[in-house]
Amino acid sequence: MIVTFDQVSTKEGIRELSLSIDLSRVTVLADPTENLSRAILNSMVGLDEIREGEITVDGLPLHDFLCREPQISNFGYVFDEGIMLSNLSLKENLMLPLRWINPNLDEVETEALTQSWLKTFSLKLDMTQRPVAYRPGPLKLLSFVRTLLIAPRVLIIDDPYYILNKKERDVVHNVLWMLKNSYPMLIASIDDDFGAAFADEIIDLSAFEENFVSAASLS
Amino acid sequence: MTRDCKKKSSPGFFLFFAETLLEAFRVKSNRHVSSMVILRQILFTGYEALPLISFLALAIGGLIILQGTNLLVNFGQGIWVHIILVTVVVNELSGILTALVVVARSGTAISTELGNMKVRREIDLIESFGISPTGYLVVSRIIGVVVAMVVLVIYFNVIAVIGGWLFSRIFNHLEFRAFMNDFLSVLKISHVVSSLIKSIVFGLIISSVSAYHGMSVGHASTEVPQRTIKAVVTSIFAIILSDMLITWLFWVFR
């Protein structure tokens, strides 16, 4: 799967960006500023407003590609802050996208799969609690679980180690290595060492600094 | 119907309202219009507001009878106090006062909750799933508030009439049957219909205006109280204007 940006400008600040990303393997967007990489990921999952140019996926306009089937089946997005819906319990947070894709979910099978992923991420949480009961680190790990339960075609991860402590970083590091051969991934990272060791391809976005305008200058 | 199939833009209120109505009419095919959110909204807006509405309705019904009786008895027209009860409470006050209570409780809650969800990027999360935030968050709340408003206005009217009778009983020793005979003799079906229409319109106004302002918050938490204040002020203006319009329409086509 190839995503192509053709002279794309967006509301979030991308300016006339032309870029091609191979999503059939592990690609790291190395971006010291974090801004452009996040804007690229956001625009790919439809969170940004494209004002000029076109994003295509295997030649198909992004808009049409995202409409073909439930979006999260294609692009599973793990936000840098591991966002959870605050008015739902942790369990409901995991179930929401799953039920959206498949209303006739097999509860027993899903529960077994959930427990397996929670174990992999060394998470022991009371799933009836709301997110406010836990600090951001475990919630970010849980957001990995939520995305992996969907089993999307491509994992899109914004800064995988952000807000994690040392122990949690080790867990994520191990899981990412475990998934490396089974999941195509697109990862935005500020960590040069991580990209060099982990990625099949590194796209150095420092060469594209002129293609991003900060939010401050947009207003 | 997924969020992705629409072009992203920042709609004004009427576009937002049109999109919400469109999602609402497709409620059966929208899997993401959550019945749980609707039930929670009815519980919060309706059930939890009952003590305050009960107090208000009893007091208003009683005070109107008390003041009206004092005034009209001097002219030997005490019977007409029930007309005042019907005209003032059923036609006007029940809808307006209930709406003000719902604005204060649920309107602010909806605007603040959605605004905070925007700031915490929870709306982005929902969109990244391909779920329409309008369908999942807004439509459910609108249905919940409208249903709760209708029930609360009916409840307000009933309690206000009981309050009126209680005061009549205390001060004029009026029997319930006699009171209700007088009351029902002046109550017309158009009064009830007008009251119900107003409750539906007010519910729509409160929920959609509050949701619009909540969803219009950018990424700064300081915008949340500002937007909430705008939601309250706009809702109150819109409620009074629509009340005048509906009353005028009923007066024209009576």
CSV table of C-alpha atoms in Angstrom, one decimal:
chain,number,residue,atom,x,y,z
A,1,MET,CA,0.0,0.0,0.0
A,2,ILE,CA,1.5,3.3,-1.1
A,3,VAL,CA,0.3,6.7,0.2
A,4,THR,CA,1.2,9.6,-2.0
A,5,PHE,CA,1.0,13.3,-1.0
A,6,ASP,CA,0.8,15.4,-4.1
A,7,GLN,CA,1.3,19.1,-3.4
A,8,VAL,CA,-0.9,18.8,-0.3
A,9,SER,CA,-1.7,21.8,1.9
A,10,THR,CA,-3.9,21.3,5.0
A,11,LYS,CA,-5.6,23.3,7.7
A,12,GLU,CA,-3.2,22.0,10.3
A,13,GLY,CA,-0.2,23.6,8.5
A,14,ILE,CA,1.1,21.2,5.8
A,15,ARG,CA,2.2,23.3,2.8
A,16,GLU,CA,2.6,21.9,-0.7
A,17,LEU,CA,4.0,18.6,0.6
A,18,SER,CA,4.9,16.0,-2.0
A,19,LEU,CA,5.9,12.7,-0.5
A,20,SER,CA,5.4,9.0,-1.0
A,21,ILE,CA,5.1,6.5,1.9
A,22,ASP,CA,5.3,2.7,1.5
A,23,LEU,CA,2.8,1.2,4.0
A,24,SER,CA,3.7,-2.4,3.3
A,25,ARG,CA,6.5,-2.4,5.8
A,26,VAL,CA,7.8,-0.6,8.9
A,27,THR,CA,8.4,3.1,8.1
A,28,VAL,CA,9.5,5.7,10.6
A,29,LEU,CA,8.9,9.4,10.0
A,30,ALA,CA,11.9,10.9,11.8
A,31,ASP,CA,10.8,14.4,12.7
A,32,PRO,CA,12.8,16.4,15.3
A,33,THR,CA,10.0,19.0,15.6
A,34,GLU,CA,7.1,16.4,15.8
A,35,ASN,CA,4.8,18.9,14.0
A,36,LEU,CA,5.0,17.8,10.4
A,37,SER,CA,4.9,14.0,11.3
A,38,ARG,CA,1.8,14.5,13.4
A,39,ALA,CA,0.1,16.6,10.7
A,40,ILE,CA,0.9,13.8,8.1
A,41,LEU,CA,-0.6,11.1,10.3
A,42,ASN,CA,-3.6,13.2,11.1
A,43,SER,CA,-4.2,14.0,7.4
A,44,MET,CA,-4.0,10.3,6.6
A,45,VAL,CA,-6.7,9.3,9.0
A,46,GLY,CA,-9.0,12.2,7.9
A,47,LEU,CA,-8.5,14.4,11.0
A,48,ASP,CA,-7.1,17.3,9.0
A,49,GLU,CA,-8.8,19.4,6.3
A,50,ILE,CA,-7.1,19.1,2.9
A,51,ARG,CA,-7.2,22.5,1.2
A,52,GLU,CA,-5.0,21.9,-1.8
A,53,GLY,CA,-3.5,19.0,-3.6
A,54,GLU,CA,-4.4,15.3,-3.1
A,55,ILE,CA,-3.6,12.4,-1.0
A,56,THR,CA,-4.0,9.0,-2.7
A,57,VAL,CA,-3.8,5.4,-1.4
A,58,ASP,CA,-2.7,3.1,-4.2
A,59,GLY,CA,-3.9,5.7,-6.7
A,60,LEU,CA,-7.3,6.0,-5.0
A,61,PRO,CA,-8.2,9.4,-3.5
A,62,LEU,CA,-7.9,9.2,0.3
A,63,HIS,CA,-11.5,10.3,0.8
A,64,ASP,CA,-12.8,7.4,-1.3
A,65,PHE,CA,-10.4,4.9,0.3
A,66,LEU,CA,-11.5,5.8,3.8
A,67,CYS,CA,-15.2,5.5,2.8
A,68,ARG,CA,-14.9,2.0,1.3
A,69,GLU,CA,-15.0,0.2,4.7
A,70,PRO,CA,-14.8,1.2,8.4
A,71,GLN,CA,-11.8,3.4,8.5
A,72,ILE,CA,-10.2,1.8,11.5
A,73,SER,CA,-10.0,-1.6,9.7
A,74,ASN,CA,-7.4,0.0,7.5
A,75,PHE,CA,-5.6,2.5,9.7
A,76,GLY,CA,-5.4,1.8,13.4
A,77,TYR,CA,-4.2,5.1,14.9
A,78,VAL,CA,-2.5,5.1,18.3
A,79,PHE,CA,-2.4,8.7,19.5
A,80,ASP,CA,0.7,10.0,21.3
A,81,GLU,CA,-1.3,10.7,24.5
A,82,GLY,CA,-3.2,7.4,24.3
A,83,ILE,CA,-6.6,9.1,24.4
A,84,MET,CA,-9.5,7.4,26.0
A,85,LEU,CA,-13.2,8.5,26.1
A,86,SER,CA,-13.6,9.9,29.6
A,87,ASN,CA,-17.3,9.1,29.9
A,88,LEU,CA,-16.9,5.4,29.2
A,89,SER,CA,-15.3,2.7,31.3
A,90,LEU,CA,-12.0,1.1,30.1
A,91,LYS,CA,-13.9,-1.9,28.9
A,92,GLU,CA,-16.4,0.3,27.0
A,93,ASN,CA,-13.5,2.1,25.5
A,94,LEU,CA,-12.0,-1.1,24.1
A,95,MET,CA,-15.4,-2.3,22.9
A,96,LEU,CA,-16.6,0.9,21.1
A,97,PRO,CA,-14.5,0.5,17.9
A,98,LEU,CA,-14.9,-3.3,17.9
A,99,ARG,CA,-18.7,-3.0,18.1
A,100,TRP,CA,-18.7,-0.3,15.5
A,101,ILE,CA,-17.0,-2.7,13.0
A,102,ASN,CA,-18.8,-5.8,14.1
A,103,PRO,CA,-22.1,-5.4,16.0
A,104,ASN,CA,-22.4,-9.2,16.4
A,105,LEU,CA,-19.2,-9.5,18.3
A,106,ASP,CA,-18.4,-12.8,19.9
A,107,GLU,CA,-18.0,-11.7,23.5
A,108,VAL,CA,-16.2,-14.7,24.8
A,109,GLU,CA,-13.6,-14.7,22.0
A,110,THR,CA,-13.1,-11.0,22.4
A,111,GLU,CA,-12.7,-11.2,26.1
A,112,ALA,CA,-10.0,-14.0,25.7
A,113,LEU,CA,-8.2,-11.9,23.1
A,114,THR,CA,-8.4,-8.8,25.3
A,115,GLN,CA,-6.9,-10.7,28.3
A,116,SER,CA,-4.2,-12.0,26.1
A,117,TRP,CA,-3.2,-8.5,24.9
A,118,LEU,CA,-3.5,-7.0,28.4
A,119,LYS,CA,-1.0,-9.7,29.6
A,120,THR,CA,1.3,-8.9,26.7
A,121,PHE,CA,1.4,-5.3,27.8
A,122,SER,CA,1.7,-6.3,31.5
A,123,LEU,CA,-1.5,-4.4,32.3
A,124,LYS,CA,-3.5,-5.2,35.4
A,125,LEU,CA,-6.4,-2.7,35.3
A,126,ASP,CA,-10.0,-2.7,36.7
A,127,MET,CA,-11.8,-2.5,33.4
A,128,THR,CA,-15.0,-1.2,35.0
A,129,GLN,CA,-13.2,2.0,36.1
A,130,ARG,CA,-13.2,5.1,34.0
A,131,PRO,CA,-9.9,6.4,32.6
A,132,VAL,CA,-9.6,9.1,35.2
A,133,ALA,CA,-8.8,6.4,37.7
A,134,TYR,CA,-5.4,5.7,36.0
A,135,ARG,CA,-2.4,7.8,35.1
A,136,PRO,CA,-1.6,8.4,31.4
A,137,GLY,CA,1.1,5.6,31.0
A,138,PRO,CA,-1.2,2.6,31.5
A,139,LEU,CA,-3.9,4.3,29.4
A,140,LYS,CA,-1.5,4.7,26.5
A,141,LEU,CA,-0.6,1.0,26.7
A,142,LEU,CA,-4.4,0.3,26.7
A,143,SER,CA,-4.8,2.4,23.6
A,144,PHE,CA,-2.3,0.1,21.9
A,145,VAL,CA,-4.5,-2.9,23.1
A,146,ARG,CA,-7.6,-1.2,21.7
A,147,THR,CA,-6.0,-0.7,18.3
A,148,LEU,CA,-4.5,-4.2,18.2
A,149,LEU,CA,-7.9,-5.8,19.0
A,150,ILE,CA,-9.1,-4.3,15.8
A,151,ALA,CA,-6.3,-5.9,13.9
A,152,PRO,CA,-6.1,-3.0,11.3
A,153,ARG,CA,-4.2,-3.4,8.0
A,154,VAL,CA,-1.7,-0.7,9.1
A,155,LEU,CA,-0.7,0.4,12.5
A,156,ILE,CA,-0.1,4.2,12.7
A,157,ILE,CA,1.6,5.3,15.8
A,158,ASP,CA,2.4,8.8,16.9
A,159,ASP,CA,5.5,8.9,19.1
A,160,PRO,CA,5.2,5.4,20.7
A,161,TYR,CA,7.2,6.2,23.9
A,162,TYR,CA,5.6,9.6,24.7
A,163,ILE,CA,4.4,9.9,28.4
A,164,LEU,CA,5.6,6.3,29.2
A,165,ASN,CA,8.0,5.6,32.1
A,166,LYS,CA,11.1,3.4,31.6
A,167,LYS,CA,9.3,0.1,32.4
A,168,GLU,CA,6.4,0.9,30.1
A,169,ARG,CA,8.8,1.9,27.3
A,170,ASP,CA,10.5,-1.5,27.6
A,171,VAL,CA,7.1,-3.1,27.3
A,172,VAL,CA,6.2,-1.1,24.2
A,173,HIS,CA,9.7,-1.7,22.7
A,174,ASN,CA,9.3,-5.5,23.1
A,175,VAL,CA,5.8,-5.5,21.7
A,176,LEU,CA,6.8,-3.4,18.7
A,177,TRP,CA,9.6,-5.9,17.9
A,178,MET,CA,7.2,-8.8,18.3
A,179,LEU,CA,4.8,-7.1,15.9
A,180,LYS,CA,7.4,-6.0,13.4
A,181,ASN,CA,7.2,-9.0,11.1
A,182,SER,CA,3.4,-9.3,11.2
A,183,TYR,CA,2.2,-5.7,11.0
A,184,PRO,CA,3.0,-2.9,8.5
A,185,MET,CA,3.6,0.2,10.6
A,186,LEU,CA,4.0,3.9,10.1
A,187,ILE,CA,5.6,5.5,13.2
A,188,ALA,CA,6.2,9.2,13.9
A,189,SER,CA,9.3,9.5,16.2
A,190,ILE,CA,11.7,12.1,17.4
A,191,ASP,CA,14.1,9.3,18.5
A,192,ASP,CA,16.9,8.8,15.9
A,193,ASP,CA,18.2,5.7,17.5
A,194,PHE,CA,14.8,4.0,17.5
A,195,GLY,CA,14.3,4.7,13.8
A,196,ALA,CA,17.8,3.4,12.9
A,197,ALA,CA,17.3,0.2,14.9
A,198,PHE,CA,13.7,-0.6,14.1
A,199,ALA,CA,12.6,0.8,10.7
A,200,ASP,CA,12.8,-0.8,7.3
A,201,GLU,CA,12.7,2.7,5.9
A,202,ILE,CA,13.3,6.1,7.6
A,203,ILE,CA,11.9,9.2,6.1
A,204,ASP,CA,13.8,12.2,7.4
A,205,LEU,CA,11.3,15.0,7.7
A,206,SER,CA,14.0,17.6,8.6
A,207,ALA,CA,14.4,18.0,4.8
A,208,PHE,CA,10.7,19.1,4.7
A,209,GLU,CA,10.8,21.8,7.2
A,210,GLU,CA,9.6,24.4,4.7
A,211,ASN,CA,6.5,22.3,4.1
A,212,PHE,CA,5.0,23.0,7.5
A,213,VAL,CA,3.7,26.3,9.0
A,214,SER,CA,3.2,26.4,12.7
A,215,ALA,CA,-0.2,26.9,14.2
A,216,ALA,CA,0.9,30.3,15.6
A,217,SER,CA,1.7,31.7,12.2
A,218,LEU,CA,-1.6,30.3,10.8
A,219,SER,CA,-3.7,32.6,13.0
B,1,MET,CA,-22.9,6.2,7.3
B,2,THR,CA,-19.4,7.1,8.5
B,3,ARG,CA,-17.7,10.4,9.3
B,4,ASP,CA,-15.2,9.9,6.5
B,5,CYS,CA,-17.8,10.1,3.8
B,6,LYS,CA,-18.2,13.8,4.4
B,7,LYS,CA,-15.7,16.5,3.5
B,8,LYS,CA,-14.2,18.1,6.6
B,9,SER,CA,-15.1,21.7,7.2
B,10,SER,CA,-16.0,24.0,10.1
B,11,PRO,CA,-19.8,24.5,9.7
B,12,GLY,CA,-21.8,27.4,11.1
B,13,PHE,CA,-24.7,26.7,13.3
B,14,PHE,CA,-27.3,26.0,10.6
B,15,LEU,CA,-25.0,23.6,8.7
B,16,PHE,CA,-24.3,21.9,12.0
B,17,PHE,CA,-28.0,21.7,12.8
B,18,ALA,CA,-28.8,20.4,9.3
B,19,GLU,CA,-26.1,17.7,9.6
B,20,THR,CA,-27.5,16.7,13.0
B,21,LEU,CA,-31.0,16.5,11.7
B,22,LEU,CA,-29.8,14.3,8.8
B,23,GLU,CA,-28.0,12.0,11.2
B,24,ALA,CA,-31.1,12.0,13.5
B,25,PHE,CA,-33.5,10.9,10.7
B,26,ARG,CA,-31.1,8.0,9.9
B,27,VAL,CA,-31.2,7.0,13.6
B,28,LYS,CA,-32.3,3.4,12.8
B,29,SER,CA,-29.4,2.8,10.5
B,30,ASN,CA,-26.9,4.6,12.6
B,31,ARG,CA,-25.3,2.0,14.8
B,32,HIS,CA,-23.3,4.7,16.6
B,33,VAL,CA,-26.3,6.6,17.9
B,34,SER,CA,-25.9,5.2,21.4
B,35,SER,CA,-29.1,4.2,23.2
B,36,MET,CA,-27.0,4.2,26.4
B,37,VAL,CA,-26.1,7.9,25.9
B,38,ILE,CA,-29.8,8.7,25.2
B,39,LEU,CA,-30.8,6.9,28.4
B,40,ARG,CA,-28.1,8.7,30.5
B,41,GLN,CA,-29.2,12.0,29.0
B,42,ILE,CA,-32.9,11.4,29.9
B,43,LEU,CA,-31.8,10.4,33.4
B,44,PHE,CA,-29.7,13.5,33.9
B,45,THR,CA,-31.9,16.0,32.2
B,46,GLY,CA,-35.2,14.6,33.3
B,47,TYR,CA,-35.1,12.5,36.3
B,48,GLU,CA,-32.4,14.4,38.2
B,49,ALA,CA,-34.2,17.7,37.6
B,50,LEU,CA,-37.5,16.5,39.1
B,51,PRO,CA,-36.9,17.9,42.7
B,52,LEU,CA,-36.1,21.4,41.4
B,53,ILE,CA,-39.0,21.3,38.8
B,54,SER,CA,-41.4,20.0,41.5
B,55,PHE,CA,-40.5,22.9,43.9
B,56,LEU,CA,-40.8,25.5,41.1
B,57,ALA,CA,-44.1,24.2,39.8
B,58,LEU,CA,-45.7,23.9,43.3
B,59,ALA,CA,-44.6,27.4,44.2
B,60,ILE,CA,-45.6,29.0,40.9
B,61,GLY,CA,-48.9,27.3,40.8
B,62,GLY,CA,-49.7,28.2,44.4
B,63,LEU,CA,-48.5,31.8,44.1
B,64,ILE,CA,-50.5,32.4,41.0
B,65,ILE,CA,-53.7,31.2,42.6
B,66,LEU,CA,-52.9,33.2,45.8
B,67,GLN,CA,-52.1,36.5,44.0
B,68,GLY,CA,-54.9,35.9,41.4
B,69,THR,CA,-57.5,35.2,44.1
B,70,ASN,CA,-56.5,38.2,46.1
B,71,LEU,CA,-56.8,40.4,43.1
B,72,LEU,CA,-60.0,39.0,41.5
B,73,VAL,CA,-62.0,38.5,44.7
B,74,ASN,CA,-62.2,42.2,45.1
B,75,PHE,CA,-64.1,42.3,41.9
B,76,GLY,CA,-66.2,39.2,42.6
B,77,GLN,CA,-64.5,37.3,39.8
B,78,GLY,CA,-62.6,34.7,41.9
B,79,ILE,CA,-63.6,31.9,39.4
B,80,TRP,CA,-61.4,33.4,36.7
B,81,VAL,CA,-58.3,32.7,38.6
B,82,HIS,CA,-58.2,29.3,36.9
B,83,ILE,CA,-58.0,31.1,33.5
B,84,ILE,CA,-54.8,32.8,34.8
B,85,LEU,CA,-53.5,29.4,35.9
B,86,VAL,CA,-54.1,28.0,32.4
B,87,THR,CA,-52.9,31.0,30.5
B,88,VAL,CA,-49.9,31.7,32.6
B,89,VAL,CA,-48.7,28.3,33.6
B,90,VAL,CA,-49.8,25.9,30.9
B,91,ASN,CA,-49.3,28.3,28.0
B,92,GLU,CA,-46.1,30.1,29.1
B,93,LEU,CA,-44.4,29.5,32.4
B,94,SER,CA,-44.2,25.7,32.3
B,95,GLY,CA,-42.2,25.7,29.1
B,96,ILE,CA,-40.1,28.8,29.8
B,97,LEU,CA,-39.2,27.9,33.4
B,98,THR,CA,-38.5,24.2,32.6
B,99,ALA,CA,-36.4,25.4,29.7
B,100,LEU,CA,-34.4,27.7,31.9
B,101,VAL,CA,-33.8,24.9,34.4
B,102,VAL,CA,-32.7,22.6,31.5
B,103,VAL,CA,-30.4,25.3,30.1
B,104,ALA,CA,-28.8,25.8,33.5
B,105,ARG,CA,-28.3,22.1,34.2
B,106,SER,CA,-28.1,20.2,30.9
B,107,GLY,CA,-27.2,22.9,28.4
B,108,THR,CA,-24.1,23.9,30.4
B,109,ALA,CA,-23.3,20.2,31.0
B,110,ILE,CA,-23.5,19.3,27.3
B,111,SER,CA,-21.5,22.3,26.2
B,112,THR,CA,-18.8,21.8,28.8
B,113,GLU,CA,-18.6,18.0,28.3
B,114,LEU,CA,-18.3,18.3,24.5
B,115,GLY,CA,-15.9,21.2,24.8
B,116,ASN,CA,-13.6,19.3,27.2
B,117,MET,CA,-13.8,16.2,24.9
B,118,LYS,CA,-12.6,18.5,22.0
B,119,VAL,CA,-9.7,19.8,24.1
B,120,ARG,CA,-8.7,16.3,25.2
B,121,ARG,CA,-8.8,15.2,21.5
B,122,GLU,CA,-11.5,12.6,22.3
B,123,ILE,CA,-13.5,13.9,19.3
B,124,ASP,CA,-10.4,13.3,17.2
B,125,LEU,CA,-10.3,9.7,18.6
B,126,ILE,CA,-13.9,9.1,17.6
B,127,GLU,CA,-13.2,10.4,14.1
B,128,SER,CA,-10.1,8.3,13.8
B,129,PHE,CA,-12.4,5.2,14.3
B,130,GLY,CA,-14.5,6.5,11.4
B,131,ILE,CA,-17.4,7.1,13.7
B,132,SER,CA,-19.4,10.4,13.1
B,133,PRO,CA,-19.0,12.5,16.3
B,134,THR,CA,-22.3,14.2,15.4
B,135,GLY,CA,-24.1,10.9,15.3
B,136,TYR,CA,-22.5,9.4,18.3
B,137,LEU,CA,-22.3,12.4,20.6
B,138,VAL,CA,-24.8,15.0,19.4
B,139,VAL,CA,-27.8,13.2,18.1
B,140,SER,CA,-28.0,11.0,21.2
B,141,ARG,CA,-28.0,14.1,23.4
B,142,ILE,CA,-30.6,15.9,21.4
B,143,ILE,CA,-33.0,13.0,21.5
B,144,GLY,CA,-32.4,12.6,25.3
B,145,VAL,CA,-33.0,16.3,26.0
B,146,VAL,CA,-36.1,16.6,23.8
B,147,VAL,CA,-37.7,13.6,25.4
B,148,ALA,CA,-36.8,14.8,28.9
B,149,MET,CA,-38.1,18.3,28.1
B,150,VAL,CA,-41.5,17.0,27.0
B,151,VAL,CA,-41.9,14.9,30.1
B,152,LEU,CA,-40.7,17.7,32.4
B,153,VAL,CA,-43.1,20.2,30.9
B,154,ILE,CA,-46.1,17.8,31.3
B,155,TYR,CA,-44.8,17.1,34.9
B,156,PHE,CA,-44.5,20.8,35.6
B,157,ASN,CA,-48.1,21.5,34.5
B,158,VAL,CA,-49.5,18.7,36.6
B,159,ILE,CA,-47.6,19.7,39.7
B,160,ALA,CA,-48.4,23.4,39.2
B,161,VAL,CA,-52.1,22.5,39.0
B,162,ILE,CA,-51.8,20.5,42.2
B,163,GLY,CA,-49.9,23.4,43.8
B,164,GLY,CA,-52.8,25.7,42.7
B,165,TRP,CA,-55.3,23.4,44.2
B,166,LEU,CA,-53.3,23.1,47.5
B,167,PHE,CA,-53.3,26.9,47.9
B,168,SER,CA,-56.9,27.1,47.0
B,169,ARG,CA,-57.7,24.4,49.5
B,170,ILE,CA,-55.7,26.2,52.2
B,171,PHE,CA,-57.0,29.7,51.6
B,172,ASN,CA,-60.4,29.2,50.0
B,173,HIS,CA,-61.3,25.7,51.3
B,174,LEU,CA,-61.9,24.7,47.7
B,175,GLU,CA,-62.6,20.9,47.0
B,176,PHE,CA,-60.4,19.2,44.5
B,177,ARG,CA,-63.3,18.2,42.2
B,178,ALA,CA,-64.6,21.8,42.2
B,179,PHE,CA,-61.1,23.2,41.5
B,180,MET,CA,-60.6,20.7,38.6
B,181,ASN,CA,-64.0,21.4,37.2
B,182,ASP,CA,-63.2,25.1,37.0
B,183,PHE,CA,-59.7,24.4,35.6
B,184,LEU,CA,-60.8,21.9,33.0
B,185,SER,CA,-63.7,24.2,31.9
B,186,VAL,CA,-61.1,26.8,30.7
B,187,LEU,CA,-58.4,24.4,29.5
B,188,LYS,CA,-58.5,23.8,25.7
B,189,ILE,CA,-56.8,21.2,23.6
B,190,SER,CA,-54.9,24.0,21.9
B,191,HIS,CA,-53.3,25.0,25.3
B,192,VAL,CA,-51.9,21.5,25.7
B,193,VAL,CA,-50.8,21.2,22.1
B,194,SER,CA,-49.0,24.6,22.3
B,195,SER,CA,-47.3,23.6,25.5
B,196,LEU,CA,-46.1,20.3,24.0
B,197,ILE,CA,-44.9,22.0,20.8
B,198,LYS,CA,-43.0,24.5,22.8
B,199,SER,CA,-41.3,21.8,24.9
B,200,ILE,CA,-40.1,20.0,21.8
B,201,VAL,CA,-38.8,23.3,20.2
B,202,PHE,CA,-37.1,24.4,23.4
B,203,GLY,CA,-35.5,20.9,23.8
B,204,LEU,CA,-34.2,21.1,20.3
B,205,ILE,CA,-32.9,24.6,20.8
B,206,ILE,CA,-31.1,23.9,24.1
B,207,SER,CA,-29.5,20.7,23.0
B,208,SER,CA,-28.4,21.8,19.5
B,209,VAL,CA,-27.1,25.2,20.6
B,210,SER,CA,-25.2,23.7,23.5
B,211,ALA,CA,-23.8,20.9,21.4
B,212,TYR,CA,-22.8,23.3,18.7
B,213,HIS,CA,-20.9,25.6,21.1
B,214,GLY,CA,-19.3,22.5,22.7
B,215,MET,CA,-18.1,21.2,19.4
B,216,SER,CA,-16.9,24.6,18.4
B,217,VAL,CA,-14.2,24.7,21.1
B,218,GLY,CA,-10.7,24.7,19.6
B,219,HIS,CA,-7.8,23.2,21.5
B,220,ALA,CA,-7.7,25.6,24.5
B,221,SER,CA,-9.4,24.8,27.7
B,222,THR,CA,-10.0,28.5,28.3
B,223,GLU,CA,-12.5,28.4,25.4
B,224,VAL,CA,-14.7,25.9,27.3
B,225,PRO,CA,-16.3,28.4,29.8
B,226,GLN,CA,-16.5,31.1,27.1
B,227,ARG,CA,-18.4,28.7,24.8
B,228,THR,CA,-20.6,27.6,27.6
B,229,ILE,CA,-21.6,31.2,28.4
B,230,LYS,CA,-22.4,31.7,24.7
B,231,ALA,CA,-24.5,28.5,24.7
B,232,VAL,CA,-26.5,29.7,27.7
B,233,VAL,CA,-27.1,33.3,26.4
B,234,THR,CA,-27.9,32.1,22.8
B,235,SER,CA,-30.3,29.4,24.2
B,236,ILE,CA,-32.2,31.8,26.4
B,237,PHE,CA,-32.6,34.4,23.5
B,238,ALA,CA,-33.7,31.6,21.1
B,239,ILE,CA,-36.1,30.2,23.6
B,240,ILE,CA,-37.8,33.5,24.3
B,241,LEU,CA,-38.0,34.4,20.6
B,242,SER,CA,-39.4,31.0,19.6
B,243,ASP,CA,-41.9,31.2,22.5
B,244,MET,CA,-43.1,34.5,21.2
B,245,LEU,CA,-43.3,33.1,17.6
B,246,ILE,CA,-45.3,30.0,18.6
B,247,THR,CA,-47.6,32.0,20.9
B,248,TRP,CA,-48.2,34.5,18.0
B,249,LEU,CA,-48.9,31.6,15.6
B,250,PHE,CA,-51.4,30.0,17.9
B,251,TRP,CA,-53.0,33.4,18.5
B,252,VAL,CA,-53.3,34.0,14.7
B,253,PHE,CA,-54.7,30.5,13.9
B,254,ARG,CA,-56.9,30.1,17.0
